[in-house]
Amino acid sequence: MNEIIVPQLAESVTEGTVAEWLKKPGDIINKGDIVVELETDKVNVELNSDYSGVLKEVLKQSGDTVKVGEVIAVIANEAEELAEPAPKKKDAEGNSSYESEIDQGSPTQGQQRPLAFPSARKHAREKGIDLNAIPSSDPLGRVRKKDVDSYEATRQSGEKKQLEVEDIKNVTQNNTREAKRQTEGKWHQSDLNNERIERIKMSRRRQTIAKRLVEAQQTAAMLTTYNEVDMTEVMKLRNRRKDKFYEQHGVKLGFMSLFTKAVVVTLKQFPLLNAEIQEDEIILKKFYDIGVAVSTDEGLVVPVVREADRLSFAEIEKEISDLAMKARDNKLKLGDLQGGTFTITNGGVYGSLWSTPILNSPQVGILGMHKIQKRPVAIDDDKQENRPMMYIALSYDHRIIDGKEAVSFLEKVKQLLEDPEDLFLG
């Protein structure tokens, strides 16, 4: 027998959720076949089999939480699967000995041996519980480890937690009346049992996003400063060069590469925004791995453009395009998401005019782009023009970055984008 074990998924990732079994018990498996897909905090991970054989047993079902190092399935080689069961040894009294296979005590005469997973048998044996007494939640009637735990919890609670049927009815009726009274008709207890509401379990990724967004605001002293950029020159430059750029590089010239280049140049001038805090130390990073926020069906992910300071505009555009496609196809690897030093997010693609980006911990800075919209701008004392304007926002950790530095950072980004020729040629 060989086991499928949850591998080390990534640094700081200790557990995941079984998303989907791609093989079912009884299927023949070849070495290298994808057997199961796990959902982690950041991406989905496909587990390949290190063995050939037959999938003997699945120990965790879709939706179950699994930890690194945990056995989630058993693979038998075909010889083991086809072999007849070995005769059971007899003890001195003539009783069959099932060793590790059987629960505490042997079945009595005429009593069928209960179906159970090996992990459940072992668990029940350790707790001194008779498997015959445990109700199964498995569609095939097999007792699972969680069934043992559930039975034990019920047994321990005992009669002191049980109420007479009439008492339960009375309590339920009283609670229902009180709930209706307190909500003043805003919603009804009966809604819980009909189609007027729907309860949906959050995916692991959504749970993690929610947790980290709250942690970021509770941990960092987050502030946001705003400015606006006249996008006239950037748009002119892009329109002049886009056709030739595409012919030469096979990728479109977008705004993200221009913003990425502007951010990298500015980070070199303001290094604290390319840092992180570790206890009582500031870690200054001399490399520029820029995270680019991408929206997916399951939430926002932030793949990283590595060594952005060393990449050309075309290389940045290609990398962003590839990462965005991977994100939307759910093919990002954990390595694509780790180690960013600063993040850029663009709510403008969805029409956002103004927003406050939240820090991507442990980073201390994030730049928010927004929708380009024509607005009247004073050119001089006597002249106004409608210009394509974009609000930009910088959220930063005030624990190590002062307001003056944050405002100056954003002003520098603005200047580079409003006069982009040197930035582009450089």
C-alpha atoms as one frame of an Amber mdcrd trajectory, in Angstrom:
protein
   0.000   0.000   0.000   1.160   3.543  -0.781  -0.230   6.762   0.611  -1.039
  10.120  -0.936   0.196  12.703   1.544  -0.415  16.460   1.504   3.008  17.909
   0.613   4.595  21.109   1.858   2.530  23.610  -0.108   4.526  26.790   0.480
   6.119  28.790   3.228   3.533  29.659   5.913   0.827  27.536   4.216  -0.044
  24.725   6.628  -3.418  23.516   5.397  -5.798  23.472   2.472  -9.205  22.244
   1.398  -9.984  19.310  -0.871 -11.458  21.021  -3.919 -12.046  18.037  -6.208
 -11.036  14.413  -6.552 -10.084  13.739 -10.175  -9.911   9.989  -9.520 -12.359
   7.802  -7.627 -11.840   4.596  -5.646 -11.216   1.701  -8.001  -9.638   3.834
 -10.724  -6.289   2.738 -12.131  -3.604   5.365 -11.536  -0.324   5.808 -13.357
   2.655   7.528 -11.799   2.367  11.264 -12.463  -1.431  11.297 -12.839  -3.238
  14.202 -11.203  -5.342  12.643  -8.455  -6.770  15.527  -6.450  -6.943  19.304
  -6.487  -6.424  21.207  -3.236  -7.515  24.774  -2.606  -5.062  26.795  -0.521
  -5.177  30.336   0.782  -3.897  31.661  -2.531  -4.144  29.186  -5.391  -5.345
  25.707  -6.251  -2.688  22.983  -6.183  -2.853  19.760  -8.194  -1.353  16.691
  -6.497   0.259  14.096  -8.733   0.616  10.468  -7.745   4.126   9.210  -7.047
   2.914   5.644  -7.559   1.105   3.449 -10.049  -1.711   1.204  -8.917  -5.380
   1.335  -7.964  -6.954   4.063  -5.839  -7.974   1.928  -2.889  -9.428   4.465
  -0.513 -10.148   8.196  -0.260  -9.842   9.431   3.324 -10.896  13.046   2.791
 -13.885  14.284   0.828 -14.412  17.482  -1.167 -14.706  20.390   1.253 -12.665
  18.721   4.005  -9.740  20.625   5.507  -6.400  18.842   5.245  -3.049  19.635
   6.840   0.458  19.352   5.439   1.721  15.792   6.038  -1.761  14.282   6.378
  -2.648  11.079   4.513  -5.645  11.706   2.247  -5.773   8.554   0.110  -4.368
   5.050  -0.225  -3.082   3.483  -3.442  -2.710  -0.285  -3.747  -0.587  -1.868
  -6.413  -2.632  -4.001  -8.773  -1.243  -7.231  -7.354  -2.413  -6.264  -3.861
  -5.808  -5.211  -5.154  -6.420  -8.478  -6.998  -4.982 -10.798  -4.355  -7.313
 -12.807  -2.153  -7.433 -11.691   1.474  -4.906 -13.592   3.593  -6.388 -16.110
   6.065  -6.907 -14.608   9.473  -4.807 -15.994  12.275  -6.478 -17.827  15.107
  -5.668 -17.073  18.688  -5.545 -19.676  21.449  -9.336 -19.585  21.817  -9.970
 -19.931  18.110 -11.115 -16.348  17.570 -10.065 -14.390  14.491  -7.475 -11.677
  15.071  -7.816  -8.683  12.816  -4.777  -6.863  14.256  -4.829  -3.275  12.972
  -7.897  -3.840  10.763 -10.535  -4.485  13.391 -11.957  -2.283  16.086 -11.877
  -3.062  19.806 -13.315  -6.603  20.175 -14.397  -9.049  17.465 -17.878  -9.189
  15.965 -20.208 -11.526  17.756 -21.548 -14.569  15.944 -24.032 -13.471  13.295
 -23.004  -9.859  13.581 -21.652  -8.283  10.371 -18.295  -6.542  10.678 -18.974
  -2.793  10.201 -17.586  -1.046   7.130 -15.041   1.596   8.127 -11.971   3.395
   6.896  -8.700   2.229   8.518  -8.202   5.634  10.119 -11.685   5.405  11.654
 -11.016   1.882  13.016  -7.788   3.022  14.614  -9.434   6.139  16.028 -12.345
   4.167  17.479 -10.018   1.555  18.938  -7.945   4.242  20.668 -11.077   5.737
  22.199 -12.619   2.402  23.144 -15.706   2.898  20.983 -17.627   0.071  19.330
 -17.813   0.759  15.584 -21.209  -0.954  15.411 -22.665   1.870  17.505 -21.438
   4.682  15.276 -23.809   6.117  12.631 -22.094   6.704   9.271 -22.324   9.917
   7.258 -20.836   8.214   4.192 -23.197   7.474   1.266 -21.843   3.907   1.155
 -22.267   3.390   4.867 -18.566   3.426   5.737 -17.630   4.891   9.107 -15.249
   7.844   8.848 -12.913   9.314  11.435 -15.153  12.356  11.762 -18.097  10.031
  12.505 -16.126   8.644  15.451 -15.473  12.159  16.758 -19.116  13.128  16.304
 -20.310  10.017  18.146 -17.865  10.601  20.992 -19.001  14.216  21.392 -22.630
  13.106  21.522 -21.860  10.333  23.977 -19.918  12.632  26.297 -22.642  15.229
  26.342 -24.947  12.527  27.661 -28.388  12.971  28.945 -27.672  16.278  30.665
 -27.775  18.048  27.283 -30.969  16.368  26.155 -34.369  17.950  26.553 -37.770
  16.323  26.571 -39.646  16.717  23.276 -42.217  19.039  24.803 -39.528  21.229
  26.344 -37.800  21.551  22.968 -41.060  22.588  21.335 -41.709  25.190  24.012
 -38.197  26.625  23.808 -38.369  26.796  20.014 -41.736  28.543  20.068 -40.578
  31.059  22.667 -37.375  31.805  20.776 -39.269  32.243  17.529 -41.730  34.699
  19.087 -38.888  36.652  20.691 -36.898  36.787  17.452 -39.905  38.083  15.556
 -40.582  40.688  18.213 -36.990  41.946  18.275 -36.636  42.214  14.501 -39.912
  44.172  14.323 -40.895  42.447  11.144 -37.636  43.175   9.309 -37.185  39.467
   8.670 -38.983  36.361   9.789 -37.843  33.152  11.399 -39.674  31.268   8.671
 -37.222  32.738   6.158 -34.607  30.320   7.463 -36.517  27.411   5.977 -37.456
  28.746   2.536 -35.888  30.112  -0.594 -35.916  33.741   0.547 -32.380  33.377
   1.897 -29.386  31.315   0.847 -26.439  30.350   3.016 -23.172  29.990   1.060
 -19.913  28.808   2.588 -17.004  31.054   1.706 -14.197  29.446  -0.257 -10.870
  29.101   1.520  -9.449  31.857  -0.652 -12.299  34.232   0.191 -11.899  33.435
   3.899  -8.195  34.234   3.655  -8.820  37.463   1.749 -11.293  38.543   4.423
  -8.907  37.623   7.232  -5.910  39.392   5.718  -7.785  42.554   4.841  -8.858
  42.874   8.460  -5.363  42.014   9.721  -3.799  44.630   7.442  -5.954  47.343
   8.953  -5.454  46.110  12.504  -1.673  45.723  12.190  -0.562  48.675  10.076
  -1.138  52.360  10.774  -2.633  52.732   7.316  -3.198  56.150   5.782  -3.972
  57.169   2.208  -2.952  60.245   0.258  -4.385  61.262  -3.123  -3.373  63.179
  -6.222  -4.489  63.407  -9.824  -2.572  62.883 -13.043  -3.117  64.640 -16.344
  -2.929  61.651 -18.693  -2.712  63.763 -21.877   0.958  63.108 -22.629   0.810
  59.435 -21.677  -2.139  58.897 -24.013  -0.450  60.793 -26.847   2.739  58.753
 -26.441   0.782  55.512 -26.327  -1.205  56.389 -29.444   1.978  57.319 -31.318
   3.840  54.132 -30.454   1.198  51.442 -29.982   1.158  50.097 -33.559   4.927
  49.891 -33.914   5.197  48.517 -30.377   2.783  45.702 -31.207   4.560  44.913
 -34.482   7.919  44.642 -32.728   6.886  42.836 -29.560   3.575  41.090 -30.261
   1.946  42.642 -27.203  -0.106  45.802 -26.715   1.343  48.850 -25.000  -0.891
  49.482 -21.995  -0.868  51.850 -19.057   0.288  49.246 -16.533   3.841  49.089
 -17.877   4.107  52.882 -17.738   2.856  52.960 -14.158   5.149  50.077 -13.199
   8.185  51.881 -14.600   7.178  55.136 -12.894   6.729  53.326  -9.569  10.112
  51.582  -9.787  11.936  54.851 -10.525  10.155  56.508  -7.597  10.793  53.608
  -5.188  14.515  54.045  -5.761  14.143  57.633  -4.613  11.930  56.706  -1.632
  13.287  53.307  -0.445  11.137  53.097   2.698   8.134  52.397   0.495   9.936
  49.285  -0.763  10.443  47.886   2.727   8.690  45.868   5.414   8.643  45.827
   9.204   9.901  42.802  11.136   9.488  43.329  14.880  11.725  46.324  15.699
  13.595  46.348  12.390  12.952  47.876   8.976  13.924  45.577   6.104  14.961
  47.672   3.093  14.719  45.702  -0.146  17.147  46.463  -2.952  15.065  44.602
  -5.526  11.781  45.593  -7.135   9.197  42.820  -7.392   5.962  44.610  -8.201
   2.628  42.967  -7.397  -0.183  43.577  -9.883  -3.689  43.009  -8.524  -5.900
  40.803 -10.724  -9.571  40.102 -10.094 -10.783  36.496 -10.425 -14.100  34.769
  -9.802 -12.906  33.745  -6.324 -11.438  37.113  -5.353  -8.438  39.337  -5.838
  -4.984  37.813  -6.307  -1.685  39.656  -6.638   0.840  37.917  -8.906   4.316
  39.414  -8.925   6.382  40.881 -11.771   9.937  39.934 -10.753  12.890  42.314
 -11.129  10.662  44.943 -12.733  13.528  47.451 -12.771  15.438  45.207 -15.191
  12.566  44.588 -17.593  11.697  46.527 -20.727   8.205  47.896 -21.313   7.489
  44.965 -23.626   8.708  42.427 -21.067   6.554  44.001 -18.360   3.482  43.963
 -20.613   4.064  40.313 -21.540   4.593  39.297 -17.924   1.461  41.098 -16.732
  -0.582  39.583 -19.567   0.687  36.065 -18.820   0.081  36.386 -15.081  -3.425
  37.793 -15.578  -4.310  34.902 -17.898  -2.963  32.366 -15.405  -4.950  34.013
 -12.621  -8.223  33.900 -14.533  -7.602  30.292 -15.596  -6.719  29.383 -11.993
  -3.247  28.230 -13.041  -1.091  30.468 -10.864   1.587  28.742  -8.816   2.335
  29.788  -5.258   5.681  31.129  -6.440   3.844  33.582  -8.705   2.253  35.208
  -5.663   5.041  35.383  -3.114   7.640  37.986  -2.310   6.209  41.193  -3.784
   7.732  44.421  -2.475   5.072  46.929  -3.622   1.640  46.578  -5.246  -0.270
  48.385  -7.990  -4.038  47.945  -8.276  -6.270  49.340 -11.017  -9.893  49.835
 -10.076 -10.346  51.987 -13.162 -10.909  48.951 -15.378 -14.207  48.481 -13.511
 -15.106  52.172 -13.587 -13.859  53.209 -10.140 -13.209  56.934  -9.996 -11.822
  57.061  -6.458 -10.967  54.422  -3.869  -8.724  53.625  -0.916  -6.520  50.589
  -1.621  -5.699  48.345   1.338  -2.106  47.342   2.026  -0.965  43.923   0.895
   0.816  42.876   4.101   3.739  42.819   4.837   4.232  45.497   2.187   4.060
  49.099   3.356   2.827  50.726   0.158   0.198  50.225  -2.550  -0.691  52.498
  -5.470  -4.266  52.695  -6.708  -5.085  53.641 -10.301  -8.556  54.763 -11.342
 -10.767  55.584 -14.296  -9.573  58.191 -16.785 -12.229  60.869 -17.088 -12.235
  64.202 -18.873 -12.494  67.127 -16.493 -12.002  70.888 -16.915  -8.484  71.881
 -15.884  -7.117  75.404 -15.467  -4.188  75.760 -17.896  -3.441  79.328 -16.797
  -5.308  82.245 -15.291  -7.418  82.737 -18.388  -7.691  79.314 -19.996  -9.385
  76.038 -19.180  -9.331  72.760 -21.090 -11.018  69.403 -20.762  -8.191  66.991
 -19.981  -8.140  63.197 -19.431  -7.549  63.030 -15.691  -6.941  60.107 -13.343
  -7.060  60.137  -9.559  -4.252  58.124  -7.995  -4.065  56.968  -4.384  -1.161
  55.824  -2.228  -1.942  53.842   0.912   1.054  53.517   3.214   2.103  52.316
   6.650   2.493  55.413   8.788   4.616  53.479  11.285   7.679  53.977   9.084
   6.524  56.396   6.376   5.773  60.014   7.191   3.122  62.022   5.416   5.696
  64.238   3.702   7.428  61.221   2.182   4.154  59.670   1.031   2.950  62.884
  -0.593   6.338  63.394  -2.257   6.279  59.823  -3.579   2.888  60.347  -5.192
   3.925  63.716  -6.596   6.988  62.113  -8.222   4.840  59.411  -9.848   2.553
  62.162 -11.154   5.483  64.087 -12.645   6.878  61.039 -14.427   3.520  60.200
 -15.980   2.806  63.758 -17.070   6.181  63.918 -18.857   6.735  60.293 -19.897
   9.131  60.575 -22.864  12.298  60.213 -20.821  10.691  57.411 -18.811   9.773
  55.529 -21.969  13.108  56.050 -23.725  15.059  55.232 -20.586
